[in-house]
Amino acid sequence: MRRLVLFLTIMLVLASCQSPIRGPATLTASERATLIEKAQLYIGMDWKWGGQSFWWEEGGSVDCSGFVINAYKTGLEGTGKALPFEDSTVLAIWLEHCTATKDPLPGDLVFFCDGVDDTPTHIAIMISLDEDSVTVIDSTLIDNVVDGVSIRTYGRDDSKILAYARMDLVYE
């Protein structure tokens, strides 16, 4: 336990040396709309395990976490806000870089599981949520057929939906 406290203290000191501590950054409604607009630029891009291309890169590809990360990076340009990491997996985003929410807003994250346990296996960006359904944009491979980035709608009570979360952002 002491090692963990020491490690966390050191990490806090190192983080404070990089930039002033101003607290977590949140998105405005306008920034959320821009994030979704930027995410939609990826529609049609191919899925590829480990892919993390940007929408303008010819022949580019993204997996689900690569898509979410790059959509956020481009969506946050000019806002003074950024992701606190460069690359990550679905599980690491879930465990280290987001906060669960019961009241998701457009631009928040939707985590999916495979139904075997509560480990997130897929991530998407929420576009809208109503009484019956949730609409997301994501990059996925379904039934071993490359599908890529597209918009999908799921029933709100779909058993594959694990949780909704808000990406933890920082000020640049």
PDB file of C-alpha atoms in Angstrom:
ATOM      1  CA  MET A   1       0.000   0.000   0.000  1.00  0.00           C
ATOM      2  CA  ARG A   2       2.845   2.394   0.823  1.00  0.00           C
ATOM      3  CA  ARG A   3       4.388   1.712  -2.573  1.00  0.00           C
ATOM      4  CA  LEU A   4       1.126   2.612  -4.268  1.00  0.00           C
ATOM      5  CA  VAL A   5       0.843   5.859  -2.294  1.00  0.00           C
ATOM      6  CA  LEU A   6       4.474   6.693  -3.099  1.00  0.00           C
ATOM      7  CA  PHE A   7       3.945   5.919  -6.786  1.00  0.00           C
ATOM      8  CA  LEU A   8       0.807   8.054  -6.955  1.00  0.00           C
ATOM      9  CA  THR A   9       2.561  10.928  -5.156  1.00  0.00           C
ATOM     10  CA  ILE A  10       5.467  10.806  -7.590  1.00  0.00           C
ATOM     11  CA  MET A  11       3.099  10.709 -10.566  1.00  0.00           C
ATOM     12  CA  LEU A  12       1.209  13.734  -9.208  1.00  0.00           C
ATOM     13  CA  VAL A  13       4.428  15.690  -8.741  1.00  0.00           C
ATOM     14  CA  LEU A  14       5.613  14.809 -12.249  1.00  0.00           C
ATOM     15  CA  ALA A  15       2.278  15.733 -13.770  1.00  0.00           C
ATOM     16  CA  SER A  16       2.276  19.079 -11.999  1.00  0.00           C
ATOM     17  CA  CYS A  17       5.686  19.876 -13.481  1.00  0.00           C
ATOM     18  CA  GLN A  18       4.311  19.583 -17.013  1.00  0.00           C
ATOM     19  CA  SER A  19       1.465  22.084 -16.786  1.00  0.00           C
ATOM     20  CA  PRO A  20      -0.479  24.050 -14.236  1.00  0.00           C
ATOM     21  CA  ILE A  21      -3.217  22.103 -12.492  1.00  0.00           C
ATOM     22  CA  ARG A  22      -6.524  23.609 -13.574  1.00  0.00           C
ATOM     23  CA  GLY A  23      -8.828  20.700 -12.929  1.00  0.00           C
ATOM     24  CA  PRO A  24     -10.553  18.467 -15.445  1.00  0.00           C
ATOM     25  CA  ALA A  25     -11.833  19.906 -18.711  1.00  0.00           C
ATOM     26  CA  THR A  26     -15.407  19.383 -19.855  1.00  0.00           C
ATOM     27  CA  LEU A  27     -17.046  19.813 -23.241  1.00  0.00           C
ATOM     28  CA  THR A  28     -19.588  22.484 -24.076  1.00  0.00           C
ATOM     29  CA  ALA A  29     -22.631  21.617 -26.195  1.00  0.00           C
ATOM     30  CA  SER A  30     -20.967  23.288 -29.184  1.00  0.00           C
ATOM     31  CA  GLU A  31     -17.758  21.287 -28.677  1.00  0.00           C
ATOM     32  CA  ARG A  32     -19.808  18.075 -28.452  1.00  0.00           C
ATOM     33  CA  ALA A  33     -21.470  18.908 -31.779  1.00  0.00           C
ATOM     34  CA  THR A  34     -18.064  19.562 -33.362  1.00  0.00           C
ATOM     35  CA  LEU A  35     -16.747  16.263 -31.988  1.00  0.00           C
ATOM     36  CA  ILE A  36     -19.611  14.373 -33.633  1.00  0.00           C
ATOM     37  CA  GLU A  37     -19.108  16.277 -36.920  1.00  0.00           C
ATOM     38  CA  LYS A  38     -15.415  15.311 -36.893  1.00  0.00           C
ATOM     39  CA  ALA A  39     -16.271  11.693 -36.029  1.00  0.00           C
ATOM     40  CA  GLN A  40     -18.631  11.528 -39.025  1.00  0.00           C
ATOM     41  CA  LEU A  41     -15.716  12.382 -41.342  1.00  0.00           C
ATOM     42  CA  TYR A  42     -14.450   8.856 -40.619  1.00  0.00           C
ATOM     43  CA  ILE A  43     -17.593   7.147 -41.994  1.00  0.00           C
ATOM     44  CA  GLY A  44     -16.572   4.580 -44.577  1.00  0.00           C
ATOM     45  CA  MET A  45     -12.997   4.187 -43.287  1.00  0.00           C
ATOM     46  CA  ASP A  46     -11.981   0.545 -43.031  1.00  0.00           C
ATOM     47  CA  TRP A  47     -11.651  -1.317 -39.762  1.00  0.00           C
ATOM     48  CA  LYS A  48      -8.251  -2.796 -38.960  1.00  0.00           C
ATOM     49  CA  TRP A  49      -7.031  -4.187 -35.650  1.00  0.00           C
ATOM     50  CA  GLY A  50      -4.675  -1.599 -34.170  1.00  0.00           C
ATOM     51  CA  GLY A  51      -5.503   0.961 -36.862  1.00  0.00           C
ATOM     52  CA  GLN A  52      -5.265   4.580 -35.818  1.00  0.00           C
ATOM     53  CA  SER A  53      -5.317   6.633 -39.009  1.00  0.00           C
ATOM     54  CA  PHE A  54      -6.891  10.046 -39.394  1.00  0.00           C
ATOM     55  CA  TRP A  55      -9.826  10.488 -41.784  1.00  0.00           C
ATOM     56  CA  TRP A  56      -7.760  12.360 -44.372  1.00  0.00           C
ATOM     57  CA  GLU A  57      -5.089   9.660 -44.711  1.00  0.00           C
ATOM     58  CA  GLU A  58      -5.543   7.759 -47.952  1.00  0.00           C
ATOM     59  CA  GLY A  59      -5.946   4.031 -47.366  1.00  0.00           C
ATOM     60  CA  GLY A  60      -6.208   4.613 -43.620  1.00  0.00           C
ATOM     61  CA  SER A  61      -7.936   2.339 -41.151  1.00  0.00           C
ATOM     62  CA  VAL A  62      -9.017   2.404 -37.520  1.00  0.00           C
ATOM     63  CA  ASP A  63     -10.154  -0.030 -34.880  1.00  0.00           C
ATOM     64  CA  CYS A  64     -12.721   1.098 -32.322  1.00  0.00           C
ATOM     65  CA  SER A  65     -10.303   2.672 -29.838  1.00  0.00           C
ATOM     66  CA  GLY A  66      -8.160   4.226 -32.589  1.00  0.00           C
ATOM     67  CA  PHE A  67     -11.288   5.784 -34.064  1.00  0.00           C
ATOM     68  CA  VAL A  68     -12.458   7.212 -30.728  1.00  0.00           C
ATOM     69  CA  ILE A  69      -9.019   8.603 -29.891  1.00  0.00           C
ATOM     70  CA  ASN A  70      -8.525  10.266 -33.272  1.00  0.00           C
ATOM     71  CA  ALA A  71     -12.089  11.596 -33.433  1.00  0.00           C
ATOM     72  CA  TYR A  72     -11.490  13.215 -30.047  1.00  0.00           C
ATOM     73  CA  LYS A  73      -8.080  14.564 -31.087  1.00  0.00           C
ATOM     74  CA  THR A  74      -9.504  16.245 -34.191  1.00  0.00           C
ATOM     75  CA  GLY A  75     -12.725  17.268 -32.447  1.00  0.00           C
ATOM     76  CA  LEU A  76     -10.821  18.997 -29.649  1.00  0.00           C
ATOM     77  CA  GLU A  77      -8.549  21.047 -31.938  1.00  0.00           C
ATOM     78  CA  GLY A  78      -8.725  24.729 -31.046  1.00  0.00           C
ATOM     79  CA  THR A  79     -10.632  24.169 -27.788  1.00  0.00           C
ATOM     80  CA  GLY A  80      -7.635  24.288 -25.447  1.00  0.00           C
ATOM     81  CA  LYS A  81      -8.636  20.797 -24.274  1.00  0.00           C
ATOM     82  CA  ALA A  82      -6.964  17.474 -24.992  1.00  0.00           C
ATOM     83  CA  LEU A  83      -6.845  13.796 -24.161  1.00  0.00           C
ATOM     84  CA  PRO A  84      -4.388  12.986 -21.365  1.00  0.00           C
ATOM     85  CA  PHE A  85      -2.908  10.164 -23.478  1.00  0.00           C
ATOM     86  CA  GLU A  86      -1.828   9.443 -27.066  1.00  0.00           C
ATOM     87  CA  ASP A  87      -2.924   5.849 -27.565  1.00  0.00           C
ATOM     88  CA  SER A  88      -4.912   3.386 -25.523  1.00  0.00           C
ATOM     89  CA  THR A  89      -7.001   0.230 -25.603  1.00  0.00           C
ATOM     90  CA  VAL A  90     -10.712  -0.073 -24.878  1.00  0.00           C
ATOM     91  CA  LEU A  91      -9.978  -1.564 -21.463  1.00  0.00           C
ATOM     92  CA  ALA A  92      -7.439   1.133 -20.545  1.00  0.00           C
ATOM     93  CA  ILE A  93      -9.810   3.916 -21.625  1.00  0.00           C
ATOM     94  CA  TRP A  94     -12.473   2.294 -19.426  1.00  0.00           C
ATOM     95  CA  LEU A  95     -10.192   1.851 -16.418  1.00  0.00           C
ATOM     96  CA  GLU A  96      -8.002   4.953 -16.652  1.00  0.00           C
ATOM     97  CA  HIS A  97      -9.404   7.681 -18.909  1.00  0.00           C
ATOM     98  CA  CYS A  98     -13.134   8.097 -18.387  1.00  0.00           C
ATOM     99  CA  THR A  99     -15.813   8.532 -15.772  1.00  0.00           C
ATOM    100  CA  ALA A 100     -19.043   6.543 -15.865  1.00  0.00           C
ATOM    101  CA  THR A 101     -22.245   8.547 -16.212  1.00  0.00           C
ATOM    102  CA  LYS A 102     -25.930   7.746 -15.893  1.00  0.00           C
ATOM    103  CA  ASP A 103     -26.801  10.852 -17.944  1.00  0.00           C
ATOM    104  CA  PRO A 104     -24.798  10.566 -21.171  1.00  0.00           C
ATOM    105  CA  LEU A 105     -24.683  13.428 -23.636  1.00  0.00           C
ATOM    106  CA  PRO A 106     -23.820  13.424 -27.343  1.00  0.00           C
ATOM    107  CA  GLY A 107     -20.091  12.827 -27.682  1.00  0.00           C
ATOM    108  CA  ASP A 108     -19.866  10.651 -24.586  1.00  0.00           C
ATOM    109  CA  LEU A 109     -18.640   7.067 -24.812  1.00  0.00           C
ATOM    110  CA  VAL A 110     -20.622   3.862 -25.014  1.00  0.00           C
ATOM    111  CA  PHE A 111     -18.835   0.734 -23.833  1.00  0.00           C
ATOM    112  CA  PHE A 112     -19.960  -2.690 -25.014  1.00  0.00           C
ATOM    113  CA  CYS A 113     -19.193  -6.162 -23.681  1.00  0.00           C
ATOM    114  CA  ASP A 114     -19.387  -9.540 -25.365  1.00  0.00           C
ATOM    115  CA  GLY A 115     -21.954 -10.851 -22.899  1.00  0.00           C
ATOM    116  CA  VAL A 116     -19.535 -13.260 -21.254  1.00  0.00           C
ATOM    117  CA  ASP A 117     -18.547 -10.874 -18.456  1.00  0.00           C
ATOM    118  CA  ASP A 118     -18.423  -7.164 -17.655  1.00  0.00           C
ATOM    119  CA  THR A 119     -15.137  -6.504 -19.431  1.00  0.00           C
ATOM    120  CA  PRO A 120     -15.500  -3.854 -22.133  1.00  0.00           C
ATOM    121  CA  THR A 121     -14.583  -5.194 -25.554  1.00  0.00           C
ATOM    122  CA  HIS A 122     -15.794  -2.343 -27.774  1.00  0.00           C
ATOM    123  CA  ILE A 123     -16.149   1.445 -27.607  1.00  0.00           C
ATOM    124  CA  ALA A 124     -18.220   3.942 -29.572  1.00  0.00           C
ATOM    125  CA  ILE A 125     -19.115   7.629 -29.525  1.00  0.00           C
ATOM    126  CA  MET A 126     -22.737   8.336 -28.680  1.00  0.00           C
ATOM    127  CA  ILE A 127     -24.654  10.523 -31.112  1.00  0.00           C
ATOM    128  CA  SER A 128     -28.062  10.409 -29.437  1.00  0.00           C
ATOM    129  CA  LEU A 129     -30.077   8.637 -26.780  1.00  0.00           C
ATOM    130  CA  ASP A 130     -33.837   8.409 -26.427  1.00  0.00           C
ATOM    131  CA  GLU A 131     -36.284   6.263 -24.476  1.00  0.00           C
ATOM    132  CA  ASP A 132     -35.864   3.257 -26.738  1.00  0.00           C
ATOM    133  CA  SER A 133     -32.515   3.471 -28.488  1.00  0.00           C
ATOM    134  CA  VAL A 134     -28.975   4.734 -28.548  1.00  0.00           C
ATOM    135  CA  THR A 135     -27.288   5.822 -31.774  1.00  0.00           C
ATOM    136  CA  VAL A 136     -23.510   5.614 -31.968  1.00  0.00           C
ATOM    137  CA  ILE A 137     -20.697   6.002 -34.426  1.00  0.00           C
ATOM    138  CA  ASP A 138     -17.959   3.395 -34.239  1.00  0.00           C
ATOM    139  CA  SER A 139     -15.494   1.241 -36.112  1.00  0.00           C
ATOM    140  CA  THR A 140     -16.206  -2.432 -35.938  1.00  0.00           C
ATOM    141  CA  LEU A 141     -15.755  -5.872 -37.407  1.00  0.00           C
ATOM    142  CA  ILE A 142     -18.954  -7.914 -37.360  1.00  0.00           C
ATOM    143  CA  ASP A 143     -18.986 -11.650 -38.117  1.00  0.00           C
ATOM    144  CA  ASN A 144     -15.437 -11.417 -39.504  1.00  0.00           C
ATOM    145  CA  VAL A 145     -16.619  -9.063 -42.245  1.00  0.00           C
ATOM    146  CA  VAL A 146     -14.761  -5.764 -42.343  1.00  0.00           C
ATOM    147  CA  ASP A 147     -17.419  -3.167 -41.730  1.00  0.00           C
ATOM    148  CA  GLY A 148     -15.472  -0.094 -40.671  1.00  0.00           C
ATOM    149  CA  VAL A 149     -16.752   3.222 -39.403  1.00  0.00           C
ATOM    150  CA  SER A 150     -20.507   3.682 -39.547  1.00  0.00           C
ATOM    151  CA  ILE A 151     -23.515   4.832 -37.572  1.00  0.00           C
ATOM    152  CA  ARG A 152     -25.483   2.166 -35.705  1.00  0.00           C
ATOM    153  CA  THR A 153     -28.559   2.138 -33.533  1.00  0.00           C
ATOM    154  CA  TYR A 154     -29.048  -0.266 -30.635  1.00  0.00           C
ATOM    155  CA  GLY A 155     -31.956  -0.839 -28.304  1.00  0.00           C
ATOM    156  CA  ARG A 156     -31.361   1.080 -25.116  1.00  0.00           C
ATOM    157  CA  ASP A 157     -31.688  -2.138 -23.117  1.00  0.00           C
ATOM    158  CA  ASP A 158     -29.379  -4.143 -25.403  1.00  0.00           C
ATOM    159  CA  SER A 159     -27.450  -6.561 -23.182  1.00  0.00           C
ATOM    160  CA  LYS A 160     -24.205  -5.742 -25.023  1.00  0.00           C
ATOM    161  CA  ILE A 161     -24.228  -2.168 -23.715  1.00  0.00           C
ATOM    162  CA  LEU A 162     -22.071  -2.190 -20.609  1.00  0.00           C
ATOM    163  CA  ALA A 163     -21.985   1.493 -19.647  1.00  0.00           C
ATOM    164  CA  TYR A 164     -21.903   5.117 -20.681  1.00  0.00           C
ATOM    165  CA  ALA A 165     -18.929   7.270 -19.762  1.00  0.00           C
ATOM    166  CA  ARG A 166     -17.462  10.718 -20.183  1.00  0.00           C
ATOM    167  CA  MET A 167     -13.902  10.986 -21.501  1.00  0.00           C
ATOM    168  CA  ASP A 168     -11.531  12.542 -18.968  1.00  0.00           C
ATOM    169  CA  LEU A 169     -10.018  15.576 -20.661  1.00  0.00           C
ATOM    170  CA  VAL A 170      -7.308  18.017 -19.608  1.00  0.00           C
ATOM    171  CA  TYR A 171      -6.440  21.566 -20.520  1.00  0.00           C
ATOM    172  CA  GLU A 172      -3.544  21.861 -22.954  1.00  0.00           C
TER     173      GLU A 172
END
